[in-house]
Each structure stands twice: as structure tokens, then as C-alpha cells.
Amino acid sequence: KPAGLAVQGGAGVQQSLEDLLGAFAKSNGKRPRLVHRLDRETSGVIVAARTKPAAAFLSEAFAGRDVQKTYLAVVCGGAPEPRSGEINLALRKTNQRGLDIMVIDASGQSALTRYRTLAATPAAALLELSPETGRMHQLRVHLASIGRPIAGDARYGGALVLDGCPVPRLMLHAKALTFPHPAGGELRIDAPVPADMAALAAPI
């Protein structure tokens, strides 16, 4: 999925990934079903099921945490300390000035993110992220909570200019998914890093 494409329709959405899946509809009108989501500004791998039984199987795999998710993010402020570790902070959804946001709240839903630093400068770092849970804005809030917001993430404190370079969007990419296949075995799907993110990460 490219950055900027909403997964589902809603207010202000003219075209969504769900709409585009209509191009793969069968003659009876049945179309592939999305089994998870990505934020509109996040690029990368997203899975759709071709049949209803496959959708149920894959949805259960996501719910049961049988899916390995790998993301890449460019964050502000250099390498986190420690350079690798985990963030285990519960999240709760709230609304501020008409925007849905997630906040850290011990009474919220559990959320766990593992991270490791791949490269860093004093101004930025390239991180590999492995979320164990799939809460709304989880990676964005967790990284902001350790003082390393994702570049381009104005909602959670990410800079729009990084070391003199403009940040065109949220620098978060769903790099790979490994999941059980409905027909048996495992499947891994990788998505190449988009050019705008690769250009921003190159000097790191």
C-alpha cells in the first residue's frame, strides 16, 4: 500500500484500498476482504483474503498473534537508549480537538513493541520494529513515549524537517509480514522501502 491511501472509506476519503479491491471481484460480486489495517500515511504490506473462509482464518491468526510484523521507521533525536529493547505500555483511545488519538494509560489495552536500531546519527535513527500487538497508532505513540517520535508524525511530536531535510510524510513502513497460510505452511511478504523514505534514511 502506498502512503496516503486510506484503507477504508470515511469522512474526507475519496478513494480507499477497500474500494480498489473491487477490481478483483468475482463474477458473483464477492471481492477480497482486508484482514488488518494500516494508517493512511503508513506504506507497506497489507493482506487481503480472497475468500470468506480465508478471511476468517487470517483474522484469527492476527488476533492470536501468530503473525510476525516487521516495520521500519525513521525517528527523530538519534538512537534510543538502549539501542534495542521493548516498550510495554498500555494504550487508550481518546478524542482531542476532534482528532482520535491514543494515549498511554495503565487502564487501557495492553500493547508491546520490540525495537532495534539499525543506524543512527545525532539527529535521527532508522529502527526496525516488531509489534506484538496491533493497537491503533501503537508504534507512533510508543516511540514518542521514549522521546523518539517518528519523523513526519506531527500528531505525536515528530519533526517535519530532519537535519535540514523536509520530511514529506510519516516515515513508517510495513516492511514484512510472516503468517500462516490457509492452505498450510507459512508465507512471508516483503515490501520494498519507498523512494522518499529511502532518500531520507540514506544519510543515517
Short mmCIF file of C-alpha atoms in Angstrom, two decimals:
data_model
loop_
_atom_site.label_atom_id
_atom_site.label_comp_id
_atom_site.label_asym_id
_atom_site.label_seq_id
_atom_site.Cartn_x
_atom_site.Cartn_y
_atom_site.Cartn_z
CA LYS A 1 0.00 0.00 0.00
CA PRO A 2 1.37 3.44 -0.82
CA ALA A 3 1.42 6.18 1.81
CA GLY A 4 -1.58 8.50 1.56
CA LEU A 5 -4.09 5.81 0.56
CA ALA A 6 -6.75 5.17 3.21
CA VAL A 7 -7.50 1.52 3.92
CA GLN A 8 -11.23 2.09 4.41
CA GLY A 9 -13.71 4.80 3.46
CA GLY A 10 -14.84 7.55 5.81
CA ALA A 11 -15.15 11.30 6.13
CA GLY A 12 -12.94 13.05 3.59
CA VAL A 13 -11.88 9.78 1.90
CA GLN A 14 -12.46 9.86 -1.86
CA GLN A 15 -10.82 6.54 -2.63
CA SER A 16 -9.74 3.70 -0.35
CA LEU A 17 -7.88 0.43 -0.70
CA GLU A 18 -11.16 -1.33 0.05
CA ASP A 19 -12.70 0.40 -2.99
CA LEU A 20 -9.77 -0.62 -5.19
CA LEU A 21 -10.19 -4.27 -4.22
CA GLY A 22 -13.39 -4.16 -6.27
CA ALA A 23 -11.16 -4.63 -9.33
CA PHE A 24 -10.56 -8.20 -8.10
CA ALA A 25 -14.24 -9.01 -7.53
CA LYS A 26 -15.52 -12.34 -8.83
CA SER A 27 -18.44 -12.58 -11.26
CA ASN A 28 -20.81 -13.01 -8.28
CA GLY A 29 -19.66 -9.65 -6.89
CA LYS A 30 -17.61 -11.09 -4.00
CA ARG A 31 -14.37 -9.20 -3.51
CA PRO A 32 -11.25 -9.79 -1.42
CA ARG A 33 -11.54 -8.85 2.25
CA LEU A 34 -8.97 -6.90 4.24
CA VAL A 35 -7.97 -8.69 7.45
CA HIS A 36 -6.00 -5.91 9.16
CA ARG A 37 -5.29 -2.19 8.76
CA LEU A 38 -2.52 0.31 8.25
CA ASP A 39 -2.72 4.04 8.95
CA ARG A 40 -3.37 6.12 5.85
CA GLU A 41 0.15 7.60 5.90
CA THR A 42 1.87 4.23 6.51
CA SER A 43 3.21 2.40 3.46
CA GLY A 44 3.90 -1.29 3.03
CA VAL A 45 2.48 -4.79 3.25
CA ILE A 46 -1.21 -5.31 3.87
CA VAL A 47 -3.06 -8.60 3.46
CA ALA A 48 -6.43 -9.28 1.89
CA ALA A 49 -8.15 -12.67 1.74
CA ARG A 50 -9.75 -13.92 -1.47
CA THR A 51 -12.47 -15.97 0.25
CA LYS A 52 -14.60 -15.73 3.37
CA PRO A 53 -13.02 -18.85 5.00
CA ALA A 54 -9.53 -17.48 4.31
CA ALA A 55 -10.53 -14.14 5.83
CA ALA A 56 -11.74 -15.89 8.99
CA PHE A 57 -8.52 -17.95 9.18
CA LEU A 58 -6.26 -14.92 8.73
CA SER A 59 -8.27 -12.72 11.11
CA GLU A 60 -7.85 -15.42 13.76
CA ALA A 61 -4.10 -15.54 13.06
CA PHE A 62 -3.81 -11.78 13.61
CA ALA A 63 -5.97 -11.91 16.75
CA GLY A 64 -3.96 -14.84 18.09
CA ARG A 65 -0.65 -13.04 17.45
CA ASP A 66 0.51 -15.75 15.04
CA VAL A 67 1.65 -13.08 12.57
CA GLN A 68 5.18 -11.65 12.65
CA LYS A 69 5.13 -7.97 11.67
CA THR A 70 8.27 -6.03 10.77
CA TYR A 71 8.24 -2.26 10.30
CA LEU A 72 10.90 0.32 9.55
CA ALA A 73 10.75 3.84 10.97
CA VAL A 74 12.90 6.93 10.77
CA VAL A 75 12.76 8.59 14.20
CA CYS A 76 13.88 11.96 15.49
CA GLY A 77 16.58 12.53 18.08
CA GLY A 78 19.17 9.87 17.32
CA ALA A 79 19.38 6.33 18.65
CA PRO A 80 17.11 5.42 21.55
CA GLU A 81 18.71 4.34 24.80
CA PRO A 82 19.06 1.40 25.00
CA ARG A 83 19.59 0.88 21.26
CA SER A 84 17.33 -2.17 21.34
CA GLY A 85 14.62 -3.24 23.73
CA GLU A 86 10.89 -3.31 24.20
CA ILE A 87 8.16 -0.83 25.08
CA ASN A 88 5.34 -2.33 27.11
CA LEU A 89 2.81 0.44 27.73
CA ALA A 90 -0.98 0.12 27.65
CA LEU A 91 -2.89 2.46 25.32
CA ARG A 92 -6.31 4.08 25.44
CA LYS A 93 -8.20 5.84 22.66
CA THR A 94 -9.44 9.38 23.30
CA ASN A 95 -10.51 12.43 21.31
CA GLN A 96 -8.77 15.80 21.40
CA ARG A 97 -9.96 18.74 19.33
CA GLY A 98 -11.91 16.40 17.07
CA LEU A 99 -8.98 14.03 16.46
CA ASP A 100 -8.87 10.41 17.59
CA ILE A 101 -5.57 9.82 19.34
CA MET A 102 -4.07 7.16 21.59
CA VAL A 103 -2.65 7.96 24.99
CA ILE A 104 -0.64 5.89 27.44
CA ASP A 105 -2.91 4.73 30.23
CA ALA A 106 -2.32 1.80 32.58
CA SER A 107 -6.04 1.01 32.46
CA GLY A 108 -6.03 0.82 28.64
CA GLN A 109 -5.35 -2.11 26.29
CA SER A 110 -2.01 -3.88 26.62
CA ALA A 111 0.50 -3.02 23.89
CA LEU A 112 4.01 -4.36 23.31
CA THR A 113 6.57 -3.18 20.76
CA ARG A 114 10.09 -4.57 20.28
CA TYR A 115 12.65 -2.39 18.54
CA ARG A 116 16.29 -2.35 17.46
CA THR A 117 18.45 0.40 16.00
CA LEU A 118 19.79 -0.29 12.51
CA ALA A 119 21.63 3.02 12.03
CA ALA A 120 21.83 6.40 13.75
CA THR A 121 23.16 9.94 13.59
CA PRO A 122 22.83 12.56 16.36
CA ALA A 123 19.65 13.84 14.65
CA ALA A 124 17.86 10.65 13.58
CA ALA A 125 17.79 6.87 13.65
CA LEU A 126 16.49 4.05 11.49
CA LEU A 127 14.69 1.50 13.62
CA GLU A 128 13.31 -1.97 12.96
CA LEU A 129 10.07 -2.51 14.89
CA SER A 130 8.26 -5.72 15.77
CA PRO A 131 4.88 -5.06 17.38
CA GLU A 132 3.40 -7.98 19.30
CA THR A 133 0.01 -6.28 19.42
CA GLY A 134 -1.82 -4.21 16.84
CA ARG A 135 -3.33 -1.23 18.63
CA MET A 136 -4.26 1.93 16.78
CA HIS A 137 -1.19 4.22 16.40
CA GLN A 138 0.77 1.82 18.64
CA LEU A 139 4.19 2.32 17.08
CA ARG A 140 3.73 6.06 16.82
CA VAL A 141 2.75 6.51 20.49
CA HIS A 142 5.27 4.02 21.85
CA LEU A 143 8.18 5.69 20.07
CA ALA A 144 7.02 9.15 21.10
CA SER A 145 6.87 7.88 24.71
CA ILE A 146 10.63 7.19 24.71
CA GLY A 147 11.42 10.57 23.16
CA ARG A 148 11.92 9.23 19.62
CA PRO A 149 8.79 10.24 17.67
CA ILE A 150 8.55 9.11 14.06
CA ALA A 151 9.68 11.76 11.58
CA GLY A 152 6.73 13.45 9.90
CA ASP A 153 4.30 12.48 12.67
CA ALA A 154 3.00 15.92 13.66
CA ARG A 155 0.20 14.37 15.72
CA TYR A 156 2.65 12.76 18.16
CA GLY A 157 5.53 15.23 18.07
CA GLY A 158 7.56 14.12 15.05
CA ALA A 159 9.60 16.78 13.25
CA LEU A 160 8.66 17.90 9.74
CA VAL A 161 12.29 18.84 8.98
CA LEU A 162 15.12 16.45 9.85
CA ASP A 163 18.73 17.66 9.79
CA GLY A 164 17.76 20.32 7.24
CA CYS A 165 15.77 17.93 5.02
CA PRO A 166 11.98 18.29 4.70
CA VAL A 167 10.04 15.20 5.80
CA PRO A 168 7.30 14.59 3.21
CA ARG A 169 5.12 12.28 5.32
CA LEU A 170 5.01 9.85 8.23
CA MET A 171 8.23 7.82 7.92
CA LEU A 172 6.73 4.45 8.84
CA HIS A 173 6.81 1.43 6.51
CA ALA A 174 5.34 -2.06 6.99
CA LYS A 175 8.36 -3.95 5.64
CA ALA A 176 7.30 -7.58 6.02
CA LEU A 177 4.62 -9.95 7.24
CA THR A 178 5.06 -13.64 8.01
CA PHE A 179 1.82 -15.50 8.61
CA PRO A 180 0.27 -18.98 8.44
CA HIS A 181 -1.30 -19.66 5.03
CA PRO A 182 -4.87 -21.02 4.94
CA ALA A 183 -3.68 -23.82 2.65
CA GLY A 184 -0.85 -24.77 5.05
CA GLY A 185 2.67 -23.63 5.76
CA GLU A 186 3.87 -20.07 6.19
CA LEU A 187 4.02 -17.16 3.80
CA ARG A 188 6.32 -14.12 4.03
CA ILE A 189 5.64 -10.97 2.05
CA ASP A 190 8.17 -8.14 1.79
CA ALA A 191 7.55 -4.62 0.51
CA PRO A 192 10.45 -2.52 -0.80
CA VAL A 193 11.11 0.74 1.03
CA PRO A 194 9.51 3.67 -0.85
CA ALA A 195 11.88 6.09 -2.57
CA ASP A 196 11.01 9.07 -0.34
CA MET A 197 11.76 7.12 2.83
CA ALA A 198 14.93 5.56 1.37
CA ALA A 199 16.19 9.04 0.45
CA LEU A 200 15.60 10.37 3.97
CA ALA A 201 17.19 7.29 5.59
CA ALA A 202 20.23 7.20 3.27
CA PRO A 203 22.37 9.68 5.28
CA ILE A 204 21.66 7.91 8.59
#
